[in-house]
Tab-separated table of C-alpha atoms in Angstrom:
chain	number	residue	atom	x	y	z
A	1	VAL	CA	0.000	0.000	0.000
A	2	GLY	CA	2.822	2.406	0.872
A	3	ALA	CA	4.335	1.982	-2.577
A	4	TYR	CA	1.119	2.884	-4.400
A	5	PRO	CA	2.371	6.350	-5.483
A	6	ARG	CA	5.165	4.639	-7.440
A	7	LEU	CA	2.679	2.221	-9.010
A	8	ALA	CA	0.349	5.077	-9.975
A	9	HIS	CA	3.239	7.027	-11.504
A	10	LEU	CA	4.393	3.933	-13.401
A	11	LEU	CA	0.883	3.219	-14.717
A	12	GLU	CA	0.291	6.807	-15.807
A	13	ASP	CA	3.679	7.106	-17.498
A	14	THR	CA	3.388	3.764	-19.260
A	15	LEU	CA	-0.081	4.516	-20.544
A	16	ALA	CA	0.894	7.997	-21.690
A	17	ARG	CA	3.925	6.583	-23.518
A	18	LEU	CA	1.857	3.856	-25.164
A	19	LEU	CA	-0.713	6.380	-26.329
A	20	ARG	CA	1.958	8.785	-27.570
A	21	ASP	CA	4.260	6.239	-29.231
A	22	THR	CA	1.500	4.307	-30.980
A	23	ASN	CA	-0.456	7.330	-32.148
A	24	VAL	CA	0.301	7.037	-35.842
A	25	LYS	CA	-1.877	8.695	-38.432
A	26	GLY	CA	-4.417	6.205	-39.745
A	27	VAL	CA	-3.634	3.528	-37.138
A	28	THR	CA	-5.525	3.004	-33.907
A	29	PRO	CA	-3.409	3.375	-30.751
A	30	ALA	CA	-2.254	0.233	-28.940
A	31	VAL	CA	-4.374	1.216	-25.937
A	32	SER	CA	-7.689	3.013	-26.087
A	33	GLU	CA	-8.746	5.597	-23.519
A	34	ALA	CA	-11.302	3.129	-22.155
A	35	GLN	CA	-8.631	0.437	-21.755
A	36	ALA	CA	-6.325	2.913	-20.033
A	37	GLU	CA	-9.092	3.886	-17.620
A	38	ALA	CA	-9.851	0.207	-16.959
A	39	LEU	CA	-6.205	-0.462	-16.120
A	40	VAL	CA	-6.106	2.479	-13.711
A	41	ALA	CA	-9.414	1.315	-12.202
A	42	ALA	CA	-7.936	-2.150	-11.610
A	43	ALA	CA	-5.505	-0.578	-9.150
A	44	ALA	CA	-8.315	1.301	-7.339
A	45	PRO	CA	-8.344	-0.944	-4.240
A	46	PHE	CA	-4.659	-0.185	-3.696
A	47	ARG	CA	-5.289	3.526	-4.261
A	48	ASP	CA	-8.158	3.530	-1.804
A	49	ALA	CA	-6.088	1.728	0.840
A	50	TYR	CA	-3.209	4.161	0.320
A	51	LEU	CA	-5.456	7.214	0.577
A	52	ALA	CA	-7.164	5.841	3.709
A	53	ALA	CA	-3.794	5.250	5.358
A	54	ALA	CA	-2.627	8.733	4.355
A	55	MET	CA	-5.794	10.277	5.802
A	56	GLY	CA	-5.223	8.363	9.031
A	57	ARG	CA	-1.658	9.683	9.269
A	58	LEU	CA	-2.843	13.227	8.599
A	59	ASN	CA	-5.641	13.026	11.186
A	60	ASP	CA	-3.248	11.610	13.783
A	61	SER	CA	-0.765	14.444	13.246
A	62	VAL	CA	-3.485	17.110	13.433
A	63	THR	CA	-4.982	15.557	16.565
A	64	ALA	CA	-1.547	15.415	18.212
A	65	ALA	CA	-0.804	19.054	17.412
A	66	PHE	CA	-4.299	20.478	17.955
A	67	PRO	CA	-6.025	18.383	20.619
A	68	GLY	CA	-8.830	20.935	20.973
A	69	GLY	CA	-10.464	22.472	24.009
A	70	THR	CA	-8.537	24.379	26.611
A	71	ARG	CA	-5.445	22.203	26.379
A	72	PRO	CA	-2.091	23.904	25.865
A	73	LEU	CA	-1.304	25.188	22.404
A	74	PRO	CA	0.907	23.011	20.219
A	75	THR	CA	4.624	23.182	20.746
A	76	ALA	CA	6.860	24.169	17.867
A	77	ALA	CA	7.872	20.510	17.511
A	78	ASP	CA	4.233	19.329	17.367
A	79	LEU	CA	3.401	21.982	14.794
A	80	GLN	CA	6.398	21.083	12.638
A	81	LYS	CA	5.456	17.390	12.753
A	82	CYS	CA	1.945	18.247	11.593
A	83	ILE	CA	3.186	20.495	8.789
A	84	GLY	CA	5.865	17.960	7.876
A	85	ARG	CA	3.257	15.214	7.537
A	86	MET	CA	1.251	17.377	5.124
A	87	HIS	CA	4.385	18.082	3.100
A	88	GLU	CA	5.326	14.380	3.038
A	89	GLU	CA	1.903	13.309	1.827
A	90	LEU	CA	1.977	15.857	-1.000
A	91	LYS	CA	5.567	15.076	-2.003
A	92	ALA	CA	4.942	11.307	-2.002
A	93	VAL	CA	2.405	11.665	-4.808
A	94	ALA	CA	4.139	14.383	-6.815
A	95	GLY	CA	4.786	12.028	-9.746
A	96	SER	CA	1.122	11.233	-10.336
A	97	GLY	CA	-1.277	13.899	-11.541
A	98	ARG	CA	-4.420	12.002	-10.562
A	99	LEU	CA	-3.127	10.865	-7.204
A	100	SER	CA	-1.801	14.317	-6.331
A	101	VAL	CA	-5.317	15.740	-6.595
A	102	GLN	CA	-6.699	12.982	-4.389
A	103	ALA	CA	-3.911	13.387	-1.827
A	104	ALA	CA	-4.404	17.164	-1.876
A	105	SER	CA	-8.029	16.522	-1.011
A	106	GLY	CA	-6.865	14.567	2.049
A	107	VAL	CA	-4.490	17.355	3.049
A	108	GLY	CA	-7.359	19.793	2.530
A	109	SER	CA	-9.490	17.752	4.940
A	110	ALA	CA	-6.645	17.863	7.451
A	111	LEU	CA	-6.407	21.646	7.049
A	112	GLN	CA	-10.161	21.923	7.626
A	113	LEU	CA	-9.687	19.851	10.791
A	114	VAL	CA	-6.919	22.227	11.919
A	115	ALA	CA	-9.291	25.169	11.455
A	116	GLU	CA	-12.074	23.419	13.393
A	117	ARG	CA	-9.769	22.382	16.231
A	118	ALA	CA	-8.367	25.893	16.438
A	119	GLU	CA	-11.869	27.301	16.857
A	120	TYR	CA	-12.337	25.029	19.881
A	121	MET	CA	-8.976	26.110	21.275
A	122	THR	CA	-9.703	29.839	20.947
A	123	ALA	CA	-10.225	31.457	24.330
A	124	GLY	CA	-13.532	33.295	24.613
A	125	GLY	CA	-15.078	35.849	26.878
A	126	PRO	CA	-14.552	39.527	27.505
A	127	GLU	CA	-11.007	39.077	28.844
A	128	ALA	CA	-9.956	37.538	25.504
A	129	ARG	CA	-11.320	40.523	23.580
A	130	ALA	CA	-10.060	43.314	25.860
A	131	VAL	CA	-8.345	46.101	23.931
A	132	SER	CA	-7.213	48.380	26.737
A	133	GLY	CA	-4.193	47.739	28.893
A	134	PRO	CA	-1.742	44.856	28.556
A	135	ALA	CA	-2.862	41.672	26.864
A	136	THR	CA	-4.636	39.238	29.146
A	137	ALA	CA	-3.616	35.586	29.301
A	138	ALA	CA	-6.600	34.668	27.126
A	139	ALA	CA	-5.760	37.336	24.542
A	140	ALA	CA	-2.105	36.263	24.505
A	141	ARG	CA	-3.205	32.641	23.956
A	142	ASN	CA	-5.394	33.664	21.024
A	143	ILE	CA	-2.591	35.718	19.496
A	144	ALA	CA	-0.218	32.766	19.815
A	145	LEU	CA	-2.823	30.443	18.273
A	146	ALA	CA	-3.286	32.849	15.357
A	147	GLY	CA	0.478	32.816	14.808
A	148	LEU	CA	0.517	29.007	14.751
A	149	LEU	CA	-2.331	28.895	12.257
A	150	ALA	CA	-0.608	31.473	10.069
A	151	GLU	CA	2.516	29.278	10.092
A	152	VAL	CA	0.506	26.242	8.959
A	153	ALA	CA	-1.121	28.232	6.156
A	154	ARG	CA	2.164	29.829	5.070
A	155	SER	CA	4.020	26.539	5.022
A	156	VAL	CA	1.411	24.624	3.022
A	157	ALA	CA	0.823	27.580	0.678
A	158	ALA	CA	4.551	27.585	-0.107
A	159	LEU	CA	4.070	24.170	-1.740
A	160	LEU	CA	1.275	25.286	-4.079
A	161	PRO	CA	3.533	26.459	-6.941
A	162	ARG	CA	5.187	23.017	-7.027
A	163	LEU	CA	1.912	21.098	-7.227
A	164	PRO	CA	-0.157	20.390	-10.327
A	165	ALA	CA	-2.690	23.181	-10.850
A	166	ALA	CA	-5.648	20.929	-10.028
A	167	ALA	CA	-4.076	19.832	-6.720
A	168	ALA	CA	-3.241	23.423	-5.796
A	169	ALA	CA	-6.823	24.456	-6.537
A	170	VAL	CA	-8.119	21.777	-4.148
A	171	LEU	CA	-6.066	23.309	-1.314
A	172	GLU	CA	-7.171	26.920	-1.788
A	173	ARG	CA	-10.420	26.752	0.228
A	174	PRO	CA	-8.955	24.769	3.148
A	175	LEU	CA	-6.073	27.249	3.349
A	176	GLU	CA	-8.609	30.081	3.432
A	177	ALA	CA	-10.375	28.278	6.293
A	178	VAL	CA	-7.137	28.104	8.309
A	179	GLN	CA	-6.419	31.770	7.616
A	180	GLY	CA	-9.990	32.631	8.607
A	181	ALA	CA	-9.612	30.722	11.873
A	182	ALA	CA	-6.419	32.682	12.565
A	183	VAL	CA	-8.229	35.971	12.030
A	184	GLU	CA	-11.195	34.858	14.155
A	185	ALA	CA	-8.854	33.938	17.000
A	186	VAL	CA	-7.732	37.545	17.393
A	187	LEU	CA	-10.974	39.381	16.617
């Protein structure tokens, strides 16, 4: 299951080469589009198992970094592990256009989970929103949380130019959700 990204890349490259190299004027290609799709579909159980395992890894890293509630904010090490996991999942599928979109969807779900968990971790009440005098403990916590969320968004957004356009597009809304949660934490 862990080697599925290599299999997907191999399948896509082989099929593309077959279609390209056998596309001679007046002769049908060695593999039709329907046959190519059927071959990719034959590997679907492996793809599904890989994506489920990747989603599990992403959820575990988000839950470890952002446990929710009034628990302490993530440490720098926890945050870097969470961000690193997102980077690893996206880099592992970089060779496959189809799989990169599907993996980006999983990373997008993880980013949505970060935004939701951050909302639960945001301190509320009048002391968190006080604007006069020095920052209260609640306000300082919210400011720190906003900084952590901004780091997650910045780090994942830095990968967008290196991803296929379709995969980058999948991540735009989840990144906006994380940025929105950061803004909400300090408003």
